[in-house]
Amino acid sequence: MADTTLCHLRSRFGRGTVRALSGALVDLEFDLGGRVIRPLASAPWGVLPPMADPQPAAHLTALGGEWPCVPFGRSSADPVKHGHGTDTDWHLIAAGPAQATLAIDYPTGHAVRRLERTVTLSDDAPRVEFSLTIHATRAATIPVGLHPILAFPDHGTLRLTPAAHGAIRTAPASLAPANASLAPDQAIGPDGIARRRDGTTTCLWDQPGRQGEDLILVQNCAGGVEADDGTTLTRLTWEASALPHLLIWIANPGLGQEPRLKGFRGLGLEPVAAHFDATPAGQGLTLSPDRPTIIRYAIDCRPSRPKEPRP
């Protein structure tokens, strides 16, 4: 699928590109006091030409940035992983210098009729604000999520600090990536210390660790997570009433299930109403045909705070 640009956005503090495929925001840059910050990851291969069958999912061939997933993961509500809107082109409704509104219509018979989203670069701070509107054709409960992928720093680590949260678990063996480094289905305490398959331990809050690909679900997370590389702090905030959990995808590198796509590195910090990548039917976010569901969220960057010791 061709990489079709819908529009370029620019504000006093940043710029970015809105892409038709997935309706994704890519190539986001912020000016942080004269330093150019690029918080979102992108695939090292750019956009690949069509491959021999079986074709990889379209979004994987141009992976990176941020986009919504409706439904999220693998779901009985949609044959496409991460939903119809992930592997299909969106269309532009309106665009200004710093704001774009785009939409996609879903197939006839789907529980979702239409998605609309607005992307706005702030003129007041290095910040991008989003709204996602879900129009339903009928009452349904489906998994929904957002899929921003942060870039790893060239040197050092990202220190993660989630907002107040409940239980933390690694993916069960049936849902873990093929090259997972963490022991499956384990409970993790607030300190983030997790067991590896080889018997050693690691702290989830410092990424990237050793090579591997893992999924971790932070349940009942209060709508925020910070990632600090020692110079820049990137913060994701969202409405936890709609998306109560945070799914962390460590791709160091990822895409082990698709050997033709090698070398992708990034950190998915994904607010979800979902259970990992395979949510049981009837669980997730409840939609109504009588009123649209609107989810607001934002990404911003700022200078790092002085480092504090971990508890």
Coordinates of C-alpha atoms in Angstrom, one line a residue:
M1 CA 0.0 0.0 0.0
A2 CA 1.4 3.4 -0.9
D3 CA 2.4 5.8 1.8
T4 CA -0.2 8.6 1.1
T5 CA 0.3 11.9 3.1
L6 CA -3.0 13.6 4.0
C7 CA -1.4 16.8 5.4
H8 CA 1.5 18.3 7.2
L9 CA 0.9 20.2 10.5
R10 CA 3.0 22.9 12.1
S11 CA 2.7 25.0 15.2
R12 CA 5.0 27.3 17.2
F13 CA 6.5 24.3 19.0
G14 CA 6.3 21.4 16.6
R15 CA 5.4 19.7 13.4
G16 CA 4.1 16.4 12.2
T17 CA 2.6 14.5 9.3
V18 CA -0.8 12.9 9.1
R19 CA -0.8 9.7 7.0
A20 CA -3.8 8.1 5.2
L21 CA -2.7 4.5 6.3
S22 CA -4.1 3.9 9.8
G23 CA -4.9 7.7 10.1
A24 CA -1.5 7.8 11.8
L25 CA 0.5 10.7 13.1
V26 CA 4.1 10.2 12.0
D27 CA 7.4 12.2 12.0
L28 CA 6.4 14.2 15.0
E29 CA 9.0 16.8 16.1
F30 CA 9.0 19.2 19.0
D31 CA 11.3 22.2 19.6
L32 CA 12.3 22.1 23.2
G33 CA 14.3 25.2 23.8
G34 CA 16.3 24.9 20.6
R35 CA 16.6 21.1 20.8
V36 CA 14.7 19.0 18.2
I37 CA 12.9 16.1 19.9
R38 CA 11.4 13.2 17.9
P39 CA 9.5 11.2 20.5
L40 CA 7.8 8.6 18.2
A41 CA 9.5 5.6 16.7
S42 CA 9.5 4.7 13.0
A43 CA 10.6 1.6 11.1
P44 CA 14.1 1.7 9.8
W45 CA 12.9 0.4 6.4
G46 CA 10.5 3.4 5.7
V47 CA 7.6 2.1 3.6
L48 CA 8.2 -1.3 1.9
P49 CA 6.9 -2.2 -1.6
P50 CA 4.4 -5.1 -1.8
M51 CA 5.8 -8.4 -0.8
A52 CA 5.1 -11.9 -2.1
D53 CA 2.1 -13.7 -0.5
P54 CA 1.3 -14.0 2.3
Q55 CA 1.4 -10.2 2.5
P56 CA 2.3 -8.7 5.9
A57 CA -0.3 -6.5 7.5
A58 CA -0.3 -3.1 5.8
H59 CA 0.5 -1.1 9.0
L60 CA 3.6 -3.3 9.6
T61 CA 5.1 -2.3 6.3
A62 CA 5.1 1.4 7.4
L63 CA 5.2 0.9 11.2
G64 CA 5.6 3.8 13.6
G65 CA 4.0 6.9 15.0
E66 CA 0.6 6.9 16.7
W67 CA -2.8 5.7 15.6
P68 CA -6.1 4.3 17.1
C69 CA -7.0 0.6 17.1
V70 CA -10.7 -0.2 17.0
P71 CA -11.1 -3.0 17.8
F72 CA -7.7 -3.5 19.6
G73 CA -5.7 -6.7 19.0
R74 CA -7.3 -9.8 17.7
S75 CA -11.0 -9.8 18.2
S76 CA -14.1 -11.6 17.1
A77 CA -15.5 -8.2 16.2
D78 CA -13.1 -7.7 13.3
P79 CA -11.0 -10.1 11.2
V80 CA -8.1 -7.5 11.1
K81 CA -5.7 -7.3 14.0
H82 CA -6.1 -3.8 15.5
G83 CA -9.3 -3.3 13.4
H84 CA -10.3 -2.2 10.0
G85 CA -9.0 1.3 10.5
T86 CA -5.4 0.1 11.1
D87 CA -4.8 -1.4 7.7
T88 CA -7.0 0.9 5.6
D89 CA -6.6 4.5 4.4
W90 CA -8.5 7.3 6.1
H91 CA -9.7 10.4 4.4
L92 CA -9.2 14.0 5.4
I93 CA -12.3 16.1 6.4
A94 CA -10.6 19.4 7.3
A95 CA -7.1 20.7 7.9
G96 CA -5.6 23.9 9.1
P97 CA -2.0 24.8 9.8
A98 CA -1.9 23.0 13.1
Q99 CA -5.0 20.8 13.1
A100 CA -6.4 18.0 11.0
T101 CA -9.7 16.1 11.2
L102 CA -10.0 12.7 9.4
A103 CA -12.3 9.8 9.3
I104 CA -12.9 6.3 8.0
D105 CA -16.1 4.4 7.4
Y106 CA -16.3 0.7 8.5
P107 CA -17.7 -2.2 6.5
T108 CA -21.4 -2.8 6.5
G109 CA -22.5 -5.0 9.3
H110 CA -19.6 -4.0 11.6
A111 CA -20.4 -2.9 15.2
V112 CA -18.5 0.3 14.4
R113 CA -20.0 2.6 11.7
R114 CA -17.4 5.3 11.5
L115 CA -14.3 6.6 13.2
E116 CA -13.3 10.3 13.3
R117 CA -10.2 11.7 14.9
T118 CA -8.7 15.2 15.3
V119 CA -5.0 15.8 15.7
T120 CA -4.0 19.3 17.1
L121 CA -0.5 20.7 17.6
S122 CA -0.5 23.1 20.5
D123 CA 0.8 26.7 20.0
D124 CA 1.3 26.9 23.8
A125 CA 3.7 24.0 24.5
P126 CA 5.4 21.1 22.9
R127 CA 2.2 19.1 22.9
V128 CA -0.1 17.2 20.5
E129 CA -3.8 16.7 21.5
F130 CA -6.1 14.0 20.0
S131 CA -9.7 13.2 20.1
L132 CA -11.1 9.9 18.8
T133 CA -14.9 9.6 18.1
I134 CA -16.4 6.2 17.6
H135 CA -19.8 5.9 16.0
A136 CA -21.5 2.6 16.6
T137 CA -24.2 0.9 14.4
R138 CA -25.5 -1.1 17.4
A139 CA -24.9 -1.7 21.1
A140 CA -21.7 -3.6 21.5
T141 CA -18.7 -4.1 23.8
I142 CA -15.4 -4.4 22.0
P143 CA -11.7 -4.0 22.8
V144 CA -10.4 -0.5 22.0
G145 CA -6.9 1.0 22.3
L146 CA -4.4 3.7 21.2
H147 CA -1.1 2.8 19.7
P148 CA 1.7 5.4 20.2
I149 CA 5.2 3.9 19.9
L150 CA 8.0 5.8 21.6
A151 CA 11.5 5.8 20.2
F152 CA 14.3 4.5 22.3
P153 CA 17.1 7.0 23.0
D154 CA 20.3 6.6 21.1
H155 CA 22.1 6.1 24.4
G156 CA 21.0 5.2 27.8
T157 CA 17.4 4.2 28.8
L158 CA 13.9 5.5 29.2
R159 CA 12.8 5.4 32.7
L160 CA 9.0 4.7 32.8
T161 CA 6.7 6.0 35.5
P162 CA 3.1 5.0 35.2
A163 CA 0.3 6.8 37.1
A164 CA -1.3 5.1 40.1
H165 CA -2.2 1.6 39.0
G166 CA -3.3 -1.9 40.1
A167 CA -1.9 -5.3 39.2
I168 CA 0.9 -5.8 36.6
R169 CA 1.3 -9.0 34.7
T170 CA 3.3 -10.3 31.8
A171 CA 1.5 -12.0 28.9
P172 CA 0.4 -15.6 29.3
A173 CA 2.4 -18.1 27.2
S174 CA -0.4 -18.3 24.7
L175 CA -0.3 -14.6 24.0
A176 CA 3.4 -13.8 24.5
P177 CA 5.6 -12.9 21.5
A178 CA 7.7 -15.8 20.1
N179 CA 11.0 -14.1 21.3
A180 CA 9.7 -13.0 24.7
S181 CA 12.4 -12.6 27.3
L182 CA 10.2 -12.4 30.4
A183 CA 8.7 -15.4 32.2
P184 CA 5.0 -15.7 31.2
D185 CA 2.0 -14.9 33.3
Q186 CA 3.9 -13.5 36.3
A187 CA 2.7 -10.9 38.7
I188 CA 5.1 -7.9 39.0
G189 CA 5.3 -5.6 42.0
P190 CA 5.4 -1.8 42.0
D191 CA 9.2 -1.8 41.8
G192 CA 8.9 -3.3 38.3
I193 CA 11.3 -6.2 39.0
A194 CA 10.4 -9.1 36.7
R195 CA 11.8 -12.6 36.1
R196 CA 13.3 -13.5 32.8
R197 CA 12.9 -16.9 31.2
D198 CA 16.6 -17.6 31.9
G199 CA 16.1 -17.0 35.6
T200 CA 17.7 -13.5 35.9
T201 CA 15.7 -10.4 36.7
T202 CA 15.2 -7.0 35.1
C203 CA 13.4 -3.8 35.9
L204 CA 10.5 -3.1 33.5
W205 CA 10.7 0.6 34.3
D206 CA 14.1 1.0 32.6
Q207 CA 13.9 0.4 28.8
P208 CA 15.3 -0.9 26.6
G209 CA 16.7 -3.8 28.6
R210 CA 18.3 -6.8 27.0
Q211 CA 17.1 -7.8 23.6
G212 CA 13.6 -9.4 23.3
E213 CA 9.9 -8.6 22.7
D214 CA 7.4 -8.6 25.5
L215 CA 3.9 -7.6 26.5
I216 CA 3.0 -6.3 30.0
L217 CA -0.4 -5.2 31.1
V218 CA -0.6 -2.5 33.8
Q219 CA -4.2 -2.7 35.0
N220 CA -6.3 0.2 36.2
C221 CA -3.7 2.8 35.3
A222 CA -4.9 6.3 36.2
G223 CA -4.6 7.8 32.8
G224 CA -0.9 8.7 32.5
V225 CA 2.6 7.4 31.9
E226 CA 6.0 9.2 31.7
A227 CA 9.1 8.2 29.9
D228 CA 12.3 10.1 30.8
D229 CA 15.6 9.6 29.0
G230 CA 17.5 11.9 31.4
T231 CA 17.2 14.9 29.1
T232 CA 13.6 14.9 27.9
L233 CA 10.5 13.7 29.6
T234 CA 7.7 12.5 27.3
R235 CA 4.3 12.2 28.9
L236 CA 1.2 10.4 27.6
T237 CA -2.2 11.2 29.2
W238 CA -5.6 9.8 28.4
E239 CA -9.1 9.3 29.8
A240 CA -8.9 6.3 32.0
S241 CA -12.7 6.1 32.3
A242 CA -12.7 4.8 28.7
L243 CA -9.3 3.0 28.6
P244 CA -8.5 1.7 32.0
H245 CA -5.3 -0.2 31.4
L246 CA -1.9 0.4 29.9
L247 CA -0.4 -2.3 27.6
I248 CA 3.4 -2.0 27.3
W249 CA 4.9 -3.5 24.1
I250 CA 8.7 -3.8 24.3
A251 CA 10.1 -4.2 20.8
N252 CA 13.8 -4.6 21.1
P253 CA 13.5 -5.6 18.4
G254 CA 9.9 -6.6 17.7
L255 CA 8.0 -8.3 14.9
G256 CA 9.4 -11.7 15.5
Q257 CA 6.3 -13.1 13.9
E258 CA 7.2 -11.5 10.6
P259 CA 10.8 -12.4 9.6
R260 CA 10.7 -10.2 6.5
L261 CA 10.4 -7.2 8.7
K262 CA 13.5 -7.0 10.8
G263 CA 15.0 -4.5 13.1
F264 CA 12.0 -2.5 14.4
R265 CA 12.8 -1.0 17.8
G266 CA 10.4 1.0 19.9
L267 CA 8.3 1.1 23.0
G268 CA 4.5 0.8 22.7
L269 CA 2.7 2.6 25.5
E270 CA -0.8 1.7 24.7
P271 CA -3.9 2.8 26.7
V272 CA -6.5 0.0 26.2
A273 CA -9.8 -1.4 27.2
A274 CA -8.5 -4.8 26.4
H275 CA -6.8 -8.0 27.6
F276 CA -3.4 -8.0 25.9
D277 CA -3.9 -8.7 22.2
A278 CA -6.8 -11.2 22.5
T279 CA -9.7 -9.9 24.5
P280 CA -12.6 -12.4 25.2
A281 CA -15.8 -11.6 23.5
G282 CA -18.0 -9.2 25.4
Q283 CA -15.2 -7.4 27.1
G284 CA -13.7 -4.0 26.4
L285 CA -15.4 -0.6 25.8
T286 CA -19.2 -0.4 25.7
L287 CA -20.5 1.4 22.6
S288 CA -24.0 2.8 22.0
P289 CA -25.7 3.6 18.7
D290 CA -27.5 6.5 20.4
R291 CA -24.5 8.6 21.1
P292 CA -20.9 8.6 19.9
T293 CA -18.0 7.6 22.2
I294 CA -15.3 10.3 22.4
I295 CA -11.9 9.7 23.9
R296 CA -9.4 12.5 24.4
Y297 CA -5.6 12.1 25.0
A298 CA -2.3 13.9 24.5
I299 CA 1.4 13.6 24.2
D300 CA 3.8 16.3 25.4
C301 CA 7.5 16.7 26.0
R302 CA 9.4 18.8 28.5
P303 CA 12.9 18.9 30.1
S304 CA 13.6 16.1 32.5
R305 CA 13.2 16.5 36.2
P306 CA 16.2 16.0 38.5
K307 CA 16.6 12.3 39.0
E308 CA 15.1 10.7 42.1
P309 CA 16.1 7.3 43.5
R310 CA 13.7 4.5 42.8
P311 CA 11.7 3.3 45.9

